[in-house]
Coordinates of C-alpha atoms in Angstrom, one line a residue:
M1 CA -72.6 -8.8 -48.3
S2 CA -71.9 -7.1 -45.0
A3 CA -70.7 -10.3 -43.5
V4 CA -68.2 -10.9 -46.2
F5 CA -66.9 -7.2 -46.0
T6 CA -66.5 -7.5 -42.3
A7 CA -64.5 -10.7 -42.6
S8 CA -62.2 -9.3 -45.3
K9 CA -61.5 -6.2 -43.0
S10 CA -60.7 -8.6 -40.2
R11 CA -58.3 -10.6 -42.4
R12 CA -56.6 -7.4 -43.6
R13 CA -56.2 -6.2 -40.0
Q14 CA -54.7 -9.5 -39.0
A15 CA -52.3 -9.4 -42.0
V16 CA -51.1 -5.9 -41.0
V17 CA -50.5 -7.0 -37.4
T18 CA -48.7 -10.0 -38.5
S19 CA -46.5 -8.1 -40.9
I20 CA -45.5 -5.6 -38.1
A21 CA -45.0 -8.3 -35.4
A22 CA -42.8 -10.5 -37.5
P23 CA -39.9 -8.0 -38.0
L24 CA -40.1 -7.1 -34.3
L25 CA -40.0 -10.7 -33.2
F26 CA -37.1 -11.4 -35.6
T27 CA -35.2 -8.3 -34.3
A28 CA -35.7 -9.5 -30.7
I29 CA -34.4 -12.9 -31.5
S30 CA -31.4 -11.5 -33.3
Q31 CA -30.5 -9.3 -30.4
A32 CA -30.8 -12.1 -28.0
R33 CA -28.5 -14.3 -30.1
A34 CA -26.0 -11.4 -30.6
Q35 CA -25.8 -10.6 -26.8
P36 CA -23.1 -12.8 -25.3
A37 CA -24.0 -14.8 -22.2
P38 CA -22.4 -13.6 -19.0
T39 CA -19.2 -15.5 -18.2
A40 CA -18.3 -17.0 -14.9
A41 CA -15.8 -14.2 -14.2
Q42 CA -18.5 -11.6 -14.7
N43 CA -20.8 -13.4 -12.2
L44 CA -18.1 -13.6 -9.5
P45 CA -18.4 -10.8 -6.8
E46 CA -15.5 -8.5 -6.2
I47 CA -13.4 -9.6 -3.3
V48 CA -11.9 -7.2 -0.8
V49 CA -9.3 -8.1 1.8
S50 CA -8.3 -4.8 3.6
A51 CA -11.7 -4.2 5.2
T52 CA -11.8 -7.3 7.3
R53 CA -8.2 -8.7 6.8
T54 CA -9.7 -11.7 5.1
E55 CA -11.3 -12.3 1.7
T56 CA -14.8 -10.9 1.8
P57 CA -17.2 -10.0 -1.0
A58 CA -17.5 -6.3 -1.5
E59 CA -21.2 -6.4 -1.3
Q60 CA -21.0 -7.6 2.3
I61 CA -18.7 -4.8 3.5
G62 CA -20.1 -1.7 5.2
N63 CA -17.0 0.4 4.6
S64 CA -16.3 2.6 1.6
V65 CA -13.6 0.9 -0.4
T66 CA -12.2 1.4 -4.0
V67 CA -10.3 -1.4 -5.8
I68 CA -7.9 -0.6 -8.6
S69 CA -6.9 -3.8 -10.5
G70 CA -3.8 -4.4 -12.5
K71 CA -5.9 -4.4 -15.6
D72 CA -7.1 -0.9 -14.7
L73 CA -3.5 0.3 -14.3
E74 CA -2.5 -1.1 -17.6
R75 CA -5.6 0.2 -19.5
D76 CA -5.2 3.7 -18.1
Q77 CA -1.3 3.6 -18.4
R78 CA -0.8 4.6 -14.8
R79 CA 2.9 4.2 -14.3
T80 CA 3.2 5.5 -10.7
V81 CA 1.0 4.9 -7.6
P82 CA 0.3 8.7 -7.2
D83 CA -1.2 8.7 -10.7
A84 CA -3.4 5.7 -9.8
L85 CA -4.6 7.2 -6.5
A86 CA -5.5 10.5 -8.2
T87 CA -8.6 8.7 -9.6
V88 CA -9.9 7.5 -6.2
P89 CA -12.8 9.6 -4.8
G90 CA -12.3 11.0 -1.3
L91 CA -8.5 11.2 -1.6
N92 CA -6.3 14.3 -1.9
V93 CA -3.0 13.4 -3.5
V94 CA -0.4 16.1 -3.0
Q95 CA 2.9 15.8 -4.9
S96 CA 5.7 18.3 -5.0
G97 CA 6.8 18.8 -8.6
G98 CA 6.7 16.0 -11.1
P99 CA 7.5 12.2 -10.9
G100 CA 9.6 11.3 -7.8
G101 CA 8.6 14.3 -5.8
L102 CA 7.5 14.0 -2.2
T103 CA 3.9 12.6 -2.2
A104 CA 1.4 12.5 0.6
V105 CA -2.2 11.3 0.7
F106 CA -5.0 12.9 2.7
I107 CA -8.2 10.8 3.1
R108 CA -11.4 12.6 4.0
G109 CA -9.6 15.6 5.5
T110 CA -7.3 13.7 7.8
N111 CA -3.6 14.3 8.0
A112 CA -1.1 12.3 5.9
N113 CA 0.2 10.4 8.9
H114 CA -3.4 9.1 9.5
T115 CA -3.2 6.9 6.4
K116 CA -1.8 3.4 6.8
V117 CA 0.1 2.2 3.8
L118 CA 0.8 -1.6 3.3
I119 CA 2.6 -3.4 0.6
D120 CA 1.9 -7.1 0.7
G121 CA 1.1 -6.7 4.4
I122 CA 4.3 -4.8 5.2
D123 CA 3.9 -1.6 7.2
V124 CA 6.1 0.8 5.0
S125 CA 5.8 4.0 7.1
N126 CA 9.1 5.8 7.5
P127 CA 10.6 5.4 11.1
S128 CA 13.1 8.2 10.4
D129 CA 10.3 10.7 9.8
V130 CA 8.9 12.6 12.8
N131 CA 5.3 11.8 11.6
R132 CA 6.2 8.4 10.1
V133 CA 4.7 9.5 6.8
F134 CA 5.4 7.2 3.8
D135 CA 6.4 8.9 0.6
L136 CA 4.3 7.3 -2.2
G137 CA 6.2 9.1 -4.9
Q138 CA 8.7 6.3 -5.3
L139 CA 6.2 3.4 -6.1
L140 CA 5.9 2.1 -9.6
T141 CA 2.9 0.1 -10.8
S142 CA 4.5 -2.5 -13.2
D143 CA 4.3 -5.4 -10.7
I144 CA 1.1 -4.4 -8.8
E145 CA -1.8 -6.7 -9.0
R146 CA -4.3 -4.5 -7.1
I147 CA -4.7 -1.5 -4.9
E148 CA -7.4 -1.3 -2.2
V149 CA -8.2 2.1 -0.7
L150 CA -10.3 1.8 2.4
R151 CA -11.7 5.1 3.5
G152 CA -12.8 5.9 7.1
P153 CA -11.4 5.0 10.6
Q154 CA -9.8 1.6 10.7
S155 CA -7.9 1.8 14.0
G156 CA -9.6 -1.4 15.4
L157 CA -7.7 -3.5 12.8
Y158 CA -4.7 -1.4 11.9
G159 CA -3.9 0.8 14.8
A160 CA -3.9 4.6 15.6
D161 CA -2.2 5.6 12.4
A162 CA -5.3 4.4 10.3
I163 CA -7.7 7.1 11.5
G164 CA -8.2 8.3 7.9
G165 CA -8.0 5.0 6.1
V166 CA -5.8 2.3 4.7
I167 CA -4.1 1.9 1.3
S168 CA -3.2 -1.8 0.7
I169 CA -1.1 -2.7 -2.3
T170 CA -0.7 -6.3 -3.4
T171 CA 2.0 -7.3 -5.9
R172 CA 1.5 -9.9 -8.7
K173 CA 1.8 -13.6 -7.8
G174 CA 3.0 -16.2 -10.3
E175 CA 0.3 -18.5 -11.7
G176 CA 0.1 -21.0 -14.6
P177 CA 2.9 -21.8 -17.1
P178 CA 6.1 -19.7 -17.2
R179 CA 5.4 -16.3 -18.7
A180 CA 7.9 -13.6 -19.6
T181 CA 7.0 -10.0 -20.3
A182 CA 8.9 -7.0 -21.5
S183 CA 8.0 -3.5 -22.4
I184 CA 9.7 -0.3 -23.5
E185 CA 8.3 3.2 -24.0
G186 CA 9.3 6.8 -24.4
G187 CA 7.6 10.1 -24.6
S188 CA 7.8 13.8 -23.8
F189 CA 9.9 15.3 -21.0
G190 CA 12.6 12.8 -21.7
T191 CA 10.5 9.9 -20.5
F192 CA 12.1 6.5 -21.1
N193 CA 10.6 3.4 -19.3
Q194 CA 11.5 -0.3 -19.4
D195 CA 10.0 -3.3 -17.6
V196 CA 11.0 -7.0 -17.6
G197 CA 9.1 -9.7 -15.7
L198 CA 9.1 -13.5 -15.3
S199 CA 6.3 -15.4 -13.5
G200 CA 4.7 -18.8 -13.3
S201 CA 4.0 -21.8 -11.1
Q202 CA 4.8 -25.5 -11.1
D203 CA 3.5 -28.1 -8.8
R204 CA 3.8 -26.6 -5.3
I205 CA 6.0 -23.6 -6.2
S206 CA 5.0 -20.1 -7.5
Y207 CA 7.4 -17.4 -8.5
A208 CA 7.3 -13.8 -9.8
F209 CA 10.3 -11.6 -10.6
N210 CA 10.1 -8.0 -11.9
V211 CA 12.6 -5.2 -12.8
S212 CA 11.3 -1.8 -13.6
H213 CA 13.0 1.4 -14.8
F214 CA 11.3 4.8 -14.8
A215 CA 13.2 7.8 -16.1
S216 CA 12.4 11.4 -17.0
S217 CA 15.1 13.9 -17.8
N218 CA 13.3 17.2 -18.3
T219 CA 10.0 17.6 -16.4
P220 CA 9.0 21.4 -16.3
V221 CA 8.1 22.3 -12.7
T222 CA 9.3 25.8 -12.0
P223 CA 7.0 28.6 -13.3
S224 CA 8.8 31.1 -15.5
E225 CA 7.2 34.1 -13.7
L226 CA 9.0 33.1 -10.5
L227 CA 12.5 33.2 -12.1
P228 CA 14.8 36.2 -11.6
P229 CA 15.7 38.1 -14.8
G230 CA 18.1 36.2 -16.9
Q231 CA 17.8 32.9 -15.1
R232 CA 16.8 29.8 -17.1
A233 CA 14.4 27.2 -15.7
I234 CA 15.9 23.7 -15.2
G235 CA 13.5 20.7 -15.5
N236 CA 13.4 18.0 -12.9
W237 CA 15.5 14.8 -13.6
Y238 CA 14.3 11.5 -12.1
D239 CA 15.5 8.0 -12.3
N240 CA 13.9 5.0 -10.5
M241 CA 15.1 1.3 -10.5
T242 CA 12.7 -1.1 -8.7
Y243 CA 13.4 -4.8 -8.2
S244 CA 10.7 -7.0 -6.7
T245 CA 10.0 -10.7 -6.2
K246 CA 7.3 -12.9 -4.8
L247 CA 7.8 -16.6 -4.0
G248 CA 5.5 -19.2 -2.6
V249 CA 5.8 -22.9 -1.8
D250 CA 3.2 -25.4 -0.5
V251 CA 5.3 -27.5 1.8
T252 CA 2.4 -29.7 2.7
D253 CA -1.4 -29.6 2.1
D254 CA -1.7 -27.7 5.4
F255 CA 1.4 -25.5 5.5
A256 CA 2.8 -23.0 3.0
L257 CA 5.6 -20.5 3.0
N258 CA 5.5 -17.1 1.2
V259 CA 8.3 -14.6 0.7
T260 CA 8.1 -11.1 -0.8
A261 CA 10.9 -8.5 -1.3
R262 CA 11.0 -5.1 -2.9
Y263 CA 14.0 -2.8 -3.4
T264 CA 13.9 0.8 -4.8
D265 CA 16.8 3.0 -5.7
A266 CA 15.7 6.4 -6.9
T267 CA 17.4 9.8 -7.6
L268 CA 15.7 13.1 -8.1
R269 CA 17.3 16.4 -9.1
F270 CA 15.0 19.3 -8.6
T271 CA 15.1 23.1 -8.2
G272 CA 15.0 24.3 -4.7
D273 CA 14.7 27.8 -3.2
T274 CA 17.3 30.4 -2.4
F275 CA 16.7 33.0 0.3
N276 CA 17.7 36.6 -0.5
P277 CA 18.6 38.4 2.8
V278 CA 18.3 41.8 1.1
T279 CA 14.7 41.4 -0.1
F280 CA 13.7 38.8 2.5
S281 CA 12.2 36.7 -0.3
S282 CA 12.8 33.3 -1.8
T283 CA 13.5 32.6 -5.5
P284 CA 14.2 29.4 -7.5
S285 CA 17.8 28.3 -7.0
P286 CA 20.1 28.5 -10.1
T287 CA 21.6 25.1 -9.2
Q288 CA 19.6 21.9 -8.5
S289 CA 19.3 19.9 -5.3
T290 CA 19.6 16.1 -5.2
Q291 CA 17.6 13.6 -3.3
Q292 CA 18.5 9.9 -3.2
V293 CA 16.1 7.3 -1.8
R294 CA 16.7 3.7 -1.1
Q295 CA 13.9 1.5 0.2
I296 CA 13.9 -2.2 1.2
F297 CA 10.6 -4.0 2.1
T298 CA 10.6 -7.7 2.9
R299 CA 8.2 -10.2 4.5
A300 CA 8.4 -13.9 5.2
E301 CA 5.1 -15.6 6.1
G302 CA 4.1 -19.1 7.1
V303 CA 0.4 -20.2 6.6
W304 CA -0.8 -23.1 8.7
S305 CA -4.3 -24.5 8.1
L306 CA -6.0 -26.5 10.8
L307 CA -9.4 -28.2 11.3
D308 CA -9.8 -29.0 7.6
G309 CA -8.9 -25.5 6.6
R310 CA -11.4 -23.8 8.9
F311 CA -8.7 -22.3 11.1
K312 CA -5.9 -20.5 9.3
N313 CA -2.8 -19.2 11.1
Y314 CA -0.5 -16.6 9.5
F315 CA 2.9 -16.1 11.1
G316 CA 4.9 -13.3 9.6
V317 CA 8.1 -11.3 10.1
N318 CA 8.5 -7.9 8.3
Y319 CA 11.5 -5.7 7.7
A320 CA 11.4 -2.2 6.4
S321 CA 14.4 0.1 5.7
H322 CA 14.5 3.7 4.6
W323 CA 17.6 5.6 3.5
N324 CA 17.3 9.2 2.3
F325 CA 20.1 11.5 1.3
N326 CA 19.6 15.2 0.5
A327 CA 22.2 17.5 -1.0
D328 CA 21.2 21.2 -1.0
P329 CA 23.7 23.7 -2.4
S330 CA 22.6 26.4 0.1
A331 CA 21.7 24.2 3.2
G332 CA 24.3 21.4 2.9
N333 CA 23.9 17.7 3.0
S334 CA 21.7 15.5 5.3
T335 CA 21.1 11.8 5.7
N336 CA 18.1 10.1 7.4
T337 CA 17.8 6.4 8.0
G338 CA 15.2 4.2 9.7
D339 CA 14.6 0.5 10.1
R340 CA 11.8 -1.6 11.5
V341 CA 11.4 -5.3 12.3
K342 CA 7.9 -6.5 13.1
Y343 CA 6.5 -9.9 14.1
D344 CA 2.8 -10.7 13.7
W345 CA 0.4 -13.6 14.0
R346 CA -3.2 -13.7 12.7
G347 CA -5.7 -16.4 13.1
V348 CA -8.9 -16.7 11.1
L349 CA -11.5 -19.3 12.4
A350 CA -14.6 -20.1 10.4
L351 CA -17.3 -21.1 12.9
L352 CA -20.2 -21.0 10.5
P353 CA -20.5 -20.2 6.8
A354 CA -21.2 -16.5 7.5
V355 CA -19.3 -16.2 10.8
L356 CA -15.6 -15.5 11.1
V357 CA -13.5 -15.0 14.2
I358 CA -10.3 -13.0 13.5
V359 CA -7.6 -12.8 16.2
F360 CA -4.2 -11.1 15.7
L361 CA -1.2 -10.3 17.8
Y362 CA 1.8 -8.2 16.8
Q363 CA 4.6 -6.4 18.4
R364 CA 3.7 -2.8 18.9
W365 CA 5.3 -0.4 21.3
S366 CA 3.1 2.7 21.2
A367 CA -0.4 1.2 22.0
P368 CA -1.7 0.1 25.3
A369 CA -2.1 -3.6 25.7
V370 CA -5.8 -3.5 26.8
T371 CA -8.5 -1.0 27.5
R372 CA -9.5 -2.4 30.9
A373 CA -7.6 -3.7 33.9
R374 CA -5.6 -0.5 34.2
A375 CA -4.0 -1.4 37.4
L376 CA -2.4 -4.5 35.8
R377 CA -1.1 -2.7 32.7
S378 CA 0.1 0.6 34.3
E379 CA 3.7 -0.6 34.6
I380 CA 3.9 -1.7 30.9
N381 CA 2.3 1.5 29.7
G382 CA 4.9 3.5 31.7
Q383 CA 7.7 1.5 30.1
I384 CA 6.1 2.2 26.7
A385 CA 6.0 5.9 27.2
E386 CA 9.6 6.0 28.5
S387 CA 10.9 3.8 25.8
I388 CA 9.1 5.7 23.0
G389 CA 10.6 9.0 24.2
G390 CA 14.1 7.5 24.4
M391 CA 13.8 5.8 21.0
S392 CA 12.8 9.0 19.3
V393 CA 16.0 10.6 20.7
L394 CA 18.0 7.6 19.5
Q395 CA 16.6 7.6 16.0
A396 CA 17.3 11.3 15.7
N397 CA 20.9 11.1 16.8
N398 CA 22.3 7.7 16.1
A399 CA 23.0 8.4 12.5
E400 CA 24.9 11.5 13.3
K401 CA 26.9 9.9 16.2
R402 CA 26.3 13.0 18.4
F403 CA 24.1 11.6 21.1
G404 CA 26.2 12.7 24.1
A405 CA 26.9 16.1 22.7
R406 CA 23.4 17.1 22.0
F407 CA 21.6 15.3 24.9
P408 CA 24.2 14.9 27.6
G409 CA 21.6 14.3 30.3
I410 CA 20.2 11.1 28.7
N411 CA 21.8 7.7 29.0
Q412 CA 21.7 5.8 25.7
N413 CA 22.5 2.4 27.3
H414 CA 19.6 2.9 29.7
Y415 CA 17.0 3.1 26.9
T416 CA 18.6 0.3 24.9
A417 CA 18.2 -2.0 28.0
R418 CA 14.6 -0.7 28.6
M419 CA 13.6 -1.6 25.0
Q420 CA 14.9 -5.1 25.4
E421 CA 12.9 -5.4 28.6
L422 CA 9.8 -4.0 26.9
R423 CA 10.0 -6.6 24.1
A424 CA 10.1 -9.4 26.7
N425 CA 7.1 -7.9 28.6
A426 CA 5.1 -7.4 25.5
W427 CA 5.5 -11.1 24.4
L428 CA 5.0 -12.6 27.9
L429 CA 2.5 -10.4 29.6
R430 CA 0.3 -9.0 26.9
P431 CA -1.4 -12.3 25.8
A432 CA -2.4 -12.9 29.5
L433 CA -3.7 -9.3 29.8
D434 CA -5.6 -9.6 26.5
M435 CA -7.4 -12.7 27.8
L436 CA -8.2 -10.9 31.1
N437 CA -9.5 -7.9 29.1
I438 CA -11.9 -10.2 27.2
V439 CA -13.2 -11.6 30.4
L440 CA -13.8 -8.2 31.9
L441 CA -15.6 -7.0 28.8

């Protein structure tokens, strides 16, 4: 009797366990079936270029870097680069007023001129500015593929103006069948934006064209408590037209040509300040000031692959042009212009699967050629210092055609000839001194 009772209790316990385990097992199987398998794109590591100037997985980089993709910009509806950079940790984005206002970026407490800004590899710093600070407020995001923000000193790769970090912007490249895009949107503050694009690739040719228009007609900026009695606040008016293109052709299996160009024409009307000599205070001006900006950035690049693709050579020529016009009812009008032409070469040699040797050479007037062999480079450094001083005077006065009146003791022709001589010395002597520096180290 007892044996039968024990067996029946055992069978009931087994039945209870089975009834509980069956739904749990069914739920686990259902969840496993419902969960999608990771795709190939999800398994691919994130690639970063700015940290090493070559494609490197982010997990292999020791620097602090943030990548903002084109999908992120579209999802968050970030229409300007300052709006996009505002989401990056470690950055302080300072913009005067609303869209189109002067914008500077401070990385980890460094100055604005310690941040290197590149667009498709083009140094876009403003030569007409004393600190060579680039105004990020004119950049739209409609044609941007990715933004890499590299925080921390990067002078070894990018020079002395990258003490704080590097902001590298890459525009969209044409891929796949022809694709046309268009968008139009409107909103508060008189916002009205349009965008048209065409991109694609065929055989050995890739192309991408984009036209963007950003407009806002009444952005409130001036606080009402600062206005004198009876004066009405006037909102900022901003209009930006940006044209960009990116072309590529594979001439052979080992040689390719790439061309990129970007042109921006923007106008901002804003409320400035008026100084009252009686009260020695400033108040918002009753009439608006006008700022016009025109920027041209272009780069032509040849990529030559050797040793079955293990040694890639990049030959490039960059051109950057800045034109700024300011009309202030109280201070008058002023115009600043600056142009830069830069030649560069970069070689990437893959010795082993995990070992890369990167060598680059570019025309740069402000940095010493080497850190050793001081006796051999002293003459070149002297020419650099003299030419930089002379060129700063020329840049400040050529546009106004008042060189002789303001600086009668300086000979303009002398510095023009010295700059030509310096260019020749830089190309002829610096490679030899660089090799000597490597031997001495």
